[in-house]
Amino acid sequence: MAQMNIENLTSELIVDEALKLKPYHCTAGKLTIGIGRNLEDVGISTDEARYLLKNDIDRVCAQLDAALPWWRTMSERRQRVLANMCFNMGIGNSTRGLLSFRNTLASMQRGDYRAAARGMRDSSWAKQVGARAERLAKMMEEG
């Protein structure tokens, strides 16, 4: 029995299915991504989800490095708070996302973590995410 050449099959499937980096509906109407991955029927594995998460965390940290270079001077726990918030709402700009928290971020930068936690709790974001915001505000406050 001949062994199938996986590299050749991979090349053929890329030609036949195409590489799509954003979700689309295939000819059967199924939500699909990548090289023919049927998300509705197959989904993704735990390993694939963790791989995506690692890449997303790397992207978030790079965004924070670029936008808020001082964030790495905070304690590791407070860095996790900022990364968690950025992951949740995106880095954004002055009107949306993490960067819209101008006063809260300024409090963090000057080391006034109580004021930063208060700003987090008083935001519309906190109303949307509830317990997550309270947990993160407490982490920010206590370091």
mmCIF file of C-alpha atoms in Angstrom:
data_model
loop_
_atom_site.group_PDB
_atom_site.id
_atom_site.type_symbol
_atom_site.label_atom_id
_atom_site.label_comp_id
_atom_site.label_asym_id
_atom_site.label_seq_id
_atom_site.Cartn_x
_atom_site.Cartn_y
_atom_site.Cartn_z
ATOM 1 C CA MET A 1 0.000 0.000 0.000
ATOM 2 C CA ALA A 2 1.458 3.361 -1.049
ATOM 3 C CA GLN A 3 1.820 6.131 1.484
ATOM 4 C CA MET A 4 0.006 9.346 0.531
ATOM 5 C CA ASN A 5 2.204 12.420 0.071
ATOM 6 C CA ILE A 6 0.725 14.922 2.551
ATOM 7 C CA GLU A 7 2.728 17.846 1.112
ATOM 8 C CA ASN A 8 1.264 17.237 -2.357
ATOM 9 C CA LEU A 9 -2.261 16.921 -0.931
ATOM 10 C CA THR A 10 -1.740 20.152 1.020
ATOM 11 C CA SER A 11 -0.666 22.007 -2.138
ATOM 12 C CA GLU A 12 -3.645 20.627 -4.082
ATOM 13 C CA LEU A 13 -6.124 21.588 -1.358
ATOM 14 C CA ILE A 14 -4.720 25.117 -1.201
ATOM 15 C CA VAL A 15 -5.314 25.409 -4.954
ATOM 16 C CA ASP A 16 -8.801 23.865 -4.783
ATOM 17 C CA GLU A 17 -10.061 25.464 -1.571
ATOM 18 C CA ALA A 18 -7.992 28.685 -1.510
ATOM 19 C CA LEU A 19 -6.585 30.339 1.581
ATOM 20 C CA LYS A 20 -9.126 32.690 3.153
ATOM 21 C CA LEU A 21 -8.028 34.496 6.294
ATOM 22 C CA LYS A 22 -11.485 35.839 7.115
ATOM 23 C CA PRO A 23 -14.709 33.838 7.487
ATOM 24 C CA TYR A 24 -16.796 33.331 4.363
ATOM 25 C CA HIS A 25 -19.693 31.153 3.265
ATOM 26 C CA CYS A 26 -18.676 28.248 1.029
ATOM 27 C CA THR A 27 -20.731 27.043 -1.940
ATOM 28 C CA ALA A 28 -22.773 24.876 0.472
ATOM 29 C CA GLY A 29 -23.554 27.969 2.556
ATOM 30 C CA LYS A 30 -21.400 26.892 5.533
ATOM 31 C CA LEU A 31 -19.330 29.405 7.481
ATOM 32 C CA THR A 32 -15.745 28.557 6.495
ATOM 33 C CA ILE A 33 -12.240 29.891 7.154
ATOM 34 C CA GLY A 34 -8.625 29.064 6.316
ATOM 35 C CA ILE A 35 -8.297 26.349 3.704
ATOM 36 C CA GLY A 36 -11.826 25.000 3.613
ATOM 37 C CA ARG A 37 -12.350 24.654 7.397
ATOM 38 C CA ASN A 38 -16.103 24.259 7.926
ATOM 39 C CA LEU A 39 -16.616 26.142 11.177
ATOM 40 C CA GLU A 40 -20.262 25.159 11.539
ATOM 41 C CA ASP A 41 -19.787 21.383 11.372
ATOM 42 C CA VAL A 42 -16.120 20.969 12.385
ATOM 43 C CA GLY A 43 -15.329 24.037 14.494
ATOM 44 C CA ILE A 44 -11.827 24.202 15.948
ATOM 45 C CA SER A 45 -10.003 22.056 18.476
ATOM 46 C CA THR A 46 -8.864 23.189 21.917
ATOM 47 C CA ASP A 47 -5.249 23.181 20.641
ATOM 48 C CA GLU A 48 -6.257 25.391 17.706
ATOM 49 C CA ALA A 49 -8.133 27.775 20.018
ATOM 50 C CA ARG A 50 -5.095 28.029 22.310
ATOM 51 C CA TYR A 51 -2.821 28.633 19.305
ATOM 52 C CA LEU A 52 -5.095 31.475 18.142
ATOM 53 C CA LEU A 53 -5.186 32.881 21.676
ATOM 54 C CA LYS A 54 -1.384 32.893 21.915
ATOM 55 C CA ASN A 55 -1.198 34.827 18.642
ATOM 56 C CA ASP A 56 -3.888 37.245 19.856
ATOM 57 C CA ILE A 57 -2.007 37.834 23.125
ATOM 58 C CA ASP A 58 1.200 38.510 21.168
ATOM 59 C CA ARG A 59 -0.702 41.008 18.968
ATOM 60 C CA VAL A 60 -2.240 42.763 22.010
ATOM 61 C CA CYS A 61 1.147 43.059 23.734
ATOM 62 C CA ALA A 62 2.700 44.513 20.582
ATOM 63 C CA GLN A 63 -0.141 47.055 20.352
ATOM 64 C CA LEU A 64 0.375 48.022 23.997
ATOM 65 C CA ASP A 65 4.145 48.326 23.454
ATOM 66 C CA ALA A 66 3.536 50.688 20.536
ATOM 67 C CA ALA A 67 0.785 52.810 22.099
ATOM 68 C CA LEU A 68 1.707 52.773 25.805
ATOM 69 C CA PRO A 69 5.433 52.043 26.154
ATOM 70 C CA TRP A 70 5.266 52.692 29.922
ATOM 71 C CA TRP A 71 2.881 49.770 30.523
ATOM 72 C CA ARG A 72 5.806 47.354 30.991
ATOM 73 C CA THR A 73 6.980 49.359 34.040
ATOM 74 C CA MET A 74 3.919 48.304 36.042
ATOM 75 C CA SER A 75 3.802 45.088 38.057
ATOM 76 C CA GLU A 76 3.172 41.885 36.122
ATOM 77 C CA ARG A 77 -0.355 41.675 37.556
ATOM 78 C CA ARG A 78 -1.207 45.211 36.408
ATOM 79 C CA GLN A 79 0.257 44.465 32.979
ATOM 80 C CA ARG A 80 -2.176 41.537 32.766
ATOM 81 C CA VAL A 81 -5.045 43.915 33.546
ATOM 82 C CA LEU A 82 -4.118 46.193 30.640
ATOM 83 C CA ALA A 83 -3.597 43.249 28.280
ATOM 84 C CA ASN A 84 -6.950 41.771 29.325
ATOM 85 C CA MET A 85 -8.737 45.076 28.714
ATOM 86 C CA CYS A 86 -7.011 45.533 25.355
ATOM 87 C CA PHE A 87 -7.914 41.983 24.367
ATOM 88 C CA ASN A 88 -11.544 42.646 25.291
ATOM 89 C CA MET A 89 -12.118 46.029 23.646
ATOM 90 C CA GLY A 90 -9.186 46.496 21.278
ATOM 91 C CA ILE A 91 -6.491 49.149 21.474
ATOM 92 C CA GLY A 92 -8.819 51.604 19.710
ATOM 93 C CA ASN A 93 -8.204 55.327 19.672
ATOM 94 C CA SER A 94 -9.210 58.410 21.659
ATOM 95 C CA THR A 95 -12.933 57.741 21.157
ATOM 96 C CA ARG A 96 -13.206 53.955 21.510
ATOM 97 C CA GLY A 97 -11.283 50.987 22.867
ATOM 98 C CA LEU A 98 -8.600 51.009 25.529
ATOM 99 C CA LEU A 99 -7.044 54.298 24.394
ATOM 100 C CA SER A 100 -10.345 56.076 25.087
ATOM 101 C CA PHE A 101 -9.637 55.550 28.827
ATOM 102 C CA ARG A 102 -7.408 58.651 28.794
ATOM 103 C CA ASN A 103 -7.785 59.628 32.478
ATOM 104 C CA THR A 104 -7.586 56.021 33.679
ATOM 105 C CA LEU A 105 -4.444 55.395 31.632
ATOM 106 C CA ALA A 106 -2.907 58.643 32.894
ATOM 107 C CA SER A 107 -3.616 57.478 36.476
ATOM 108 C CA MET A 108 -1.904 54.175 35.745
ATOM 109 C CA GLN A 109 1.096 55.885 34.201
ATOM 110 C CA ARG A 110 1.633 58.101 37.252
ATOM 111 C CA GLY A 111 1.139 55.155 39.624
ATOM 112 C CA ASP A 112 -2.215 56.255 41.062
ATOM 113 C CA TYR A 113 -3.756 52.800 40.884
ATOM 114 C CA ARG A 114 -6.692 53.633 43.153
ATOM 115 C CA ALA A 115 -7.791 56.382 40.731
ATOM 116 C CA ALA A 116 -7.185 54.031 37.796
ATOM 117 C CA ALA A 117 -9.404 51.369 39.382
ATOM 118 C CA ARG A 118 -12.082 53.990 40.056
ATOM 119 C CA GLY A 119 -11.961 55.036 36.397
ATOM 120 C CA MET A 120 -12.306 51.425 35.314
ATOM 121 C CA ARG A 121 -15.313 50.881 37.609
ATOM 122 C CA ASP A 122 -17.026 54.113 36.502
ATOM 123 C CA SER A 123 -16.864 53.291 32.783
ATOM 124 C CA SER A 124 -19.579 52.073 30.436
ATOM 125 C CA TRP A 125 -17.220 49.160 29.728
ATOM 126 C CA ALA A 126 -17.607 48.063 33.378
ATOM 127 C CA LYS A 127 -21.388 48.038 32.998
ATOM 128 C CA GLN A 128 -21.029 45.837 29.915
ATOM 129 C CA VAL A 129 -18.620 43.263 31.335
ATOM 130 C CA GLY A 130 -19.738 43.295 34.998
ATOM 131 C CA ALA A 131 -17.723 40.932 37.193
ATOM 132 C CA ARG A 132 -14.767 40.976 34.811
ATOM 133 C CA ALA A 133 -14.363 44.740 35.282
ATOM 134 C CA GLU A 134 -14.625 44.468 39.067
ATOM 135 C CA ARG A 135 -12.017 41.679 39.165
ATOM 136 C CA LEU A 136 -9.631 43.647 36.925
ATOM 137 C CA ALA A 137 -10.172 46.900 38.871
ATOM 138 C CA LYS A 138 -9.340 45.065 42.100
ATOM 139 C CA MET A 139 -6.177 43.636 40.490
ATOM 140 C CA MET A 140 -5.207 47.141 39.343
ATOM 141 C CA GLU A 141 -5.824 48.590 42.791
ATOM 142 C CA GLU A 142 -4.004 45.886 44.728
ATOM 143 C CA GLY A 143 -1.224 45.226 42.242
#
